[in-house]
XYZ file of C-alpha atoms in Angstrom:
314
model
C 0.000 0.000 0.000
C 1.627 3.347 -0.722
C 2.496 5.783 1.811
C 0.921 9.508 2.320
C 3.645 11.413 1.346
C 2.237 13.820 3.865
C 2.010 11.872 6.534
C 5.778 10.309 6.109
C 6.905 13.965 6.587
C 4.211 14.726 9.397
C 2.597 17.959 8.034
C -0.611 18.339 6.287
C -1.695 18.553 3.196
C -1.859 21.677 3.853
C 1.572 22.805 4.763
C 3.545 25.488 3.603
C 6.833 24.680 1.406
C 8.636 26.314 4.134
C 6.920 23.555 6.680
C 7.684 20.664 4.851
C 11.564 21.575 3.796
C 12.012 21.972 8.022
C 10.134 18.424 8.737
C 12.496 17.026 5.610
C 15.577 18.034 7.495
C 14.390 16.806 10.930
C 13.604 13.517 9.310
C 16.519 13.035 7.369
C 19.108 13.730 10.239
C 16.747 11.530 12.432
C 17.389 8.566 9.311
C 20.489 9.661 7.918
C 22.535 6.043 7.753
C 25.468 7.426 8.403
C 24.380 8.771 12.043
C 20.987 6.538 12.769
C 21.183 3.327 14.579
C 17.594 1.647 13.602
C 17.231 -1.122 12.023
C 15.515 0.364 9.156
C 16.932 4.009 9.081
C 17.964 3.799 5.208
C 14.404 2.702 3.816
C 12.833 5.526 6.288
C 15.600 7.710 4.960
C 14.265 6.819 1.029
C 10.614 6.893 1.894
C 11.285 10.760 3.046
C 13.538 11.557 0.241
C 10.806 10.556 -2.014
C 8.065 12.232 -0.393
C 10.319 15.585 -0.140
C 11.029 15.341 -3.893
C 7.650 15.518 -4.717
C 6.151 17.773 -2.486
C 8.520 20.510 -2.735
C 7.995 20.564 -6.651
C 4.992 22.903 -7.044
C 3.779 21.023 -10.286
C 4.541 17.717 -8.886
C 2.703 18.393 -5.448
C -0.621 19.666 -8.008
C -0.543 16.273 -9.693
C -0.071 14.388 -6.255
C -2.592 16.212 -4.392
C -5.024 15.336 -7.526
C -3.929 11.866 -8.142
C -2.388 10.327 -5.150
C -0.205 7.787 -5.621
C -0.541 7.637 -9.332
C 0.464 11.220 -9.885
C 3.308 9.838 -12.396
C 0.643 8.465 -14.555
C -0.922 11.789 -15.147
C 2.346 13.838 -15.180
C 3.096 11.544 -17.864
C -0.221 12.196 -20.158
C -1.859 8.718 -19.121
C -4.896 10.191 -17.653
C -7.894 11.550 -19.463
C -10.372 13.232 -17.327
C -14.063 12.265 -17.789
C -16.805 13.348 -15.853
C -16.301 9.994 -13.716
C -13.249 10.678 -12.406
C -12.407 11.115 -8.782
C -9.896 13.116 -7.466
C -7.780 12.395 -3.985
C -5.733 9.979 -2.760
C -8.603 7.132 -2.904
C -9.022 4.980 -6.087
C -10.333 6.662 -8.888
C -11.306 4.983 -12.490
C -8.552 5.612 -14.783
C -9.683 6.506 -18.381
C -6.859 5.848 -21.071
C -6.730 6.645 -24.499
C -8.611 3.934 -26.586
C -7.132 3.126 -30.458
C -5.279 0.917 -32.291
C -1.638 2.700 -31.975
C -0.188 3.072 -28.564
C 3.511 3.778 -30.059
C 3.395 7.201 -29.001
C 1.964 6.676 -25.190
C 4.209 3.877 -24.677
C 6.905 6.541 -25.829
C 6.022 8.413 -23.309
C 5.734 6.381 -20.470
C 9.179 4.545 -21.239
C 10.643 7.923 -21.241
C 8.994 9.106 -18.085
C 10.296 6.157 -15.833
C 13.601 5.477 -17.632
C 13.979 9.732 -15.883
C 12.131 8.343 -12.372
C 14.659 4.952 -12.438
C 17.672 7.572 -12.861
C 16.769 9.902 -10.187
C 16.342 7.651 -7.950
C 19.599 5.588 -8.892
C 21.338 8.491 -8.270
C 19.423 9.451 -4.710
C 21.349 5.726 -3.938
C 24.272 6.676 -4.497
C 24.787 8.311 -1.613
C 22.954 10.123 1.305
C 24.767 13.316 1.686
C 22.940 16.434 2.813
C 24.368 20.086 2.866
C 24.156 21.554 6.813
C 21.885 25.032 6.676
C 23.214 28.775 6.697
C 23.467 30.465 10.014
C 22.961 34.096 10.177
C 23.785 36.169 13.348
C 24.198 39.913 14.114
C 27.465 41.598 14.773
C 27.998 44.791 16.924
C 30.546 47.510 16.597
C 31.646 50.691 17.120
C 32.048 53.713 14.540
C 35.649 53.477 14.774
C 35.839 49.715 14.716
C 34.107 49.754 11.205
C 36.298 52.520 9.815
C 39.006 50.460 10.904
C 38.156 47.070 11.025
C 38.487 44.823 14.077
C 38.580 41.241 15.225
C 36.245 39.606 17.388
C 35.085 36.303 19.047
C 31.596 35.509 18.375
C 29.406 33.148 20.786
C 26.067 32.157 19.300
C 23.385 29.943 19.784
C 21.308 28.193 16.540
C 18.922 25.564 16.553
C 19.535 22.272 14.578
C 18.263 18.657 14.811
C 19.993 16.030 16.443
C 20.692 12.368 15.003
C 17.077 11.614 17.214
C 15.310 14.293 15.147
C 15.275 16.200 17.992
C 15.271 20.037 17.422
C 17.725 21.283 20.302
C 20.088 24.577 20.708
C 23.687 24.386 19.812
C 26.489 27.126 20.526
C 29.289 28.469 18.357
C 32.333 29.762 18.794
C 34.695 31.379 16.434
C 36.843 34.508 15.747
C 36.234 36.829 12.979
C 37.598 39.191 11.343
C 35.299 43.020 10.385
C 37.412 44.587 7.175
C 37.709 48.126 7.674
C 35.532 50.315 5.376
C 32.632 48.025 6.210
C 29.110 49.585 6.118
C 26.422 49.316 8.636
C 23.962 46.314 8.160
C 26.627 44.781 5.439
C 26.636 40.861 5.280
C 30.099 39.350 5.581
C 29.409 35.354 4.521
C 31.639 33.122 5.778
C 32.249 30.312 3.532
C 31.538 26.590 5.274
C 31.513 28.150 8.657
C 27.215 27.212 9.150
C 25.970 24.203 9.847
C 27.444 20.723 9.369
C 26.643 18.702 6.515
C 25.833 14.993 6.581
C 26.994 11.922 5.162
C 29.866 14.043 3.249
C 27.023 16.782 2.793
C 28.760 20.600 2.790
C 28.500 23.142 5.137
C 26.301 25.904 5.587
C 27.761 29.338 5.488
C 27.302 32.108 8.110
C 26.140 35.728 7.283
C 26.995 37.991 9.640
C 25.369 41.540 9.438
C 26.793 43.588 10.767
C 25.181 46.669 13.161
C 27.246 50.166 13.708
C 26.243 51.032 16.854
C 25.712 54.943 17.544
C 27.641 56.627 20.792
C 27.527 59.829 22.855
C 29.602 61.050 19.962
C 27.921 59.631 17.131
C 24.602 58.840 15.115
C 24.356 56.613 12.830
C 21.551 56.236 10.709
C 22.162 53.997 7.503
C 25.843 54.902 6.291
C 25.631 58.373 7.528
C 26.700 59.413 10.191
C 25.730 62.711 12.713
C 27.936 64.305 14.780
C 26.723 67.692 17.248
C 29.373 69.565 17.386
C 29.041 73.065 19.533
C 30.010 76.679 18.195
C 30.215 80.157 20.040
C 27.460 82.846 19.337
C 30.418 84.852 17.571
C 31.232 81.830 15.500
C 27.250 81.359 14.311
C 26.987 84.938 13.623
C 30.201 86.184 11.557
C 30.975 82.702 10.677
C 34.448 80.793 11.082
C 36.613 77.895 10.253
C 36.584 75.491 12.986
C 38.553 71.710 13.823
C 36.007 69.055 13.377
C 36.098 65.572 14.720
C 35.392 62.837 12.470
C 35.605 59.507 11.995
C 38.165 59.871 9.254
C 40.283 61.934 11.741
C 39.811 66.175 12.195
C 39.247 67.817 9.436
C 38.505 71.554 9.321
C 34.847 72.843 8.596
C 33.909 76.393 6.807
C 31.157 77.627 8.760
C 29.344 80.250 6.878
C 27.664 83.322 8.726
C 24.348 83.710 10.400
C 24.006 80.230 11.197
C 21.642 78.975 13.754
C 21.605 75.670 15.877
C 20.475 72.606 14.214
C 21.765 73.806 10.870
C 23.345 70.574 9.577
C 26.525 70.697 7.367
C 28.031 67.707 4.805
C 30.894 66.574 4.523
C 31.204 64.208 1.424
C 32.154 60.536 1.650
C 33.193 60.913 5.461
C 30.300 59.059 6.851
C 30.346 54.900 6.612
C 31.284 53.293 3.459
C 29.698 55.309 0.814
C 28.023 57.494 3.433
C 28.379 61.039 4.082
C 29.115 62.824 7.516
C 26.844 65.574 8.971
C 27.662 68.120 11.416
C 24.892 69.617 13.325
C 25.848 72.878 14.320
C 24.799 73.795 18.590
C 25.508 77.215 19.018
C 26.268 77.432 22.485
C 26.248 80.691 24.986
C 29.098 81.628 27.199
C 27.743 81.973 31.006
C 27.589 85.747 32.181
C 29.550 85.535 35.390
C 31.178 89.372 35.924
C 29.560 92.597 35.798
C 31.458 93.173 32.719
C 29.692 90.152 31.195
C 26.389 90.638 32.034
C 26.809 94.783 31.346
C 27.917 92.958 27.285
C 24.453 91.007 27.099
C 22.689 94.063 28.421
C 24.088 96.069 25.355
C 23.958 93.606 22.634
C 20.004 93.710 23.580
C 19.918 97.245 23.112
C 22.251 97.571 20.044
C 20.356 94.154 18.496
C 16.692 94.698 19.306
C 16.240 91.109 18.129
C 13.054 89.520 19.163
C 13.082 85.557 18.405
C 9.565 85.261 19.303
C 8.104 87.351 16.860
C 6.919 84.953 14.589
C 5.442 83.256 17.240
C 3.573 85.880 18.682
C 2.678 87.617 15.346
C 4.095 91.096 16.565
């Protein structure tokens, strides 16, 4: 009696593809021959194969869900559907073609299992299954990405066990960050996933990495923000000041009658292709002395500047 393809993997017929390639997996590291101990682990291991390799083909899946267990008959033209047909899994009368030359059906056929024999010939052959990509995030500093660092990365994944088990695994490896690298950039590191079975590959892990923003710093993308603080004096007449960046100090034109919050670019000095933006604070000295306070008292005579006036409507 053939098997339920759906019920070999344990999902239901309604199952997404992404719920039957994870109950593949589990079942084929649970029956994997080269780590499974029952009795009968490599014909378990087959029947799943078989059921994964048609259920994860959308056409083949169509013709399965419509003819059960004699969806190669149909996929190879045998069918003809009358208005007695039944669909499902059950038993359903099979119409053929009726007349006198059955050359080019038997064509057909021949030429549709001579390609089933083959694939599964070569299934046989050997039972090796390539471990799954990892992906885990990676934090650093502004500086750290300008100039690269190394670090030691402990991470936990999930993965199945040779019981079928899903349980929680840690790794533990050092990296290296290139310098120049930009913020949420994926860094894949060749064979360093999950281990493959039965001679199966590794997985790779993707690291992404995440530029973290500091007292100093904002980062938002590949650009970067930066406050930096200016004197009334500086706002007002304008000034060339030393500005810190990540690229170092460079020195920044400020252009006159500037007011706070005014935000300035420099070019290609942000994160990778990113730009750097200084946002100007214009900051007041404190009026301590006589002498300082008797200066505020005549710059609001001499000024008559009223910053509210919009506000009000005066």
């Amino acid at each position: 009696m053939e098997k339920d393809y759906y019920q070999l993997l344990g999902v239901a017929k309604t199952a997404s593809d992404a719920e039957i390639k994870k109950a593949y997996r589990r079942l084929a590291k649970k029956y994997h021959p080269d780590v499974s101990t029952e009795a009968n682990a490599e014909e378990k291991f087959k029947e799943v194969q078989d059921a994964y390799e048609v259920l994860k083909d959308t056409e083949k899946r169509k013709l399965y869900d419509q003819y059960g267990a004699n969806w190669q008959h149909a996929k190879a033209g045998g069918f003809h559907q009358g208005g007695n047909t039944q669909q499902g899994h059950g038993n359903h009368q099979q119409h053929f073609y009726q007349g006198s030359d059955f050359g080019g059906y038997e064509d057909i056929f021949g030429e549709f299992f001579r390609q089933q024999h083959k694939e599964r010939q070569g299934r046989k052959q050997g039972f090796a299954m390539n471990g799954q990509d990892l992906h885990t995030k990676v934090e650093i500093s502004v500086d750290d990405a300008l100039t690269g660092v190394e670090r030691e990365l402990h991470f936990a994944y999930q993965t199945v066990n040779e019981e079928g088990m899903v349980v929680e695994k840690t790794k533990r490896l050092k990296v290296k960050i290139p310098k120049a690298v930009g913020n949420h950039q994926q860094i894949r590191l060749k064979g360093q996933g999950e281990a493959g079975v039965g001679g199966g590959l590794s997985g790779n892990l993707y690291l992404e990495i995440i530029v973290q923003s500091d007292k100093q710093h904002k980062v938002v993308g590949n650009d970067v923000y930066s406050h930096i603080p200016i004197a009334p004096w500086e706002a007002a007449l304008g000034a060339e000041i030393n500005v810190p960046t990540p690229h170092g100090q460079m020195k920044l034109k400020v252009p006159e009658h500037k007011q706070s919050g005014k935000k300035m670019r420099l070019k290609g000095k942000g994160l990778a292709d990113g730009d750097f933006y200084v946002v100007l604070d214009v900051i007041l000295p404190p009026a301590v002395s006589e002498a300082q306070k008797a200066f505020y008292q005549n710059m609001a005579i001499e000024m008559a500047f009223d910053p509210r006036k919009d506000l009000l409507g005066a």
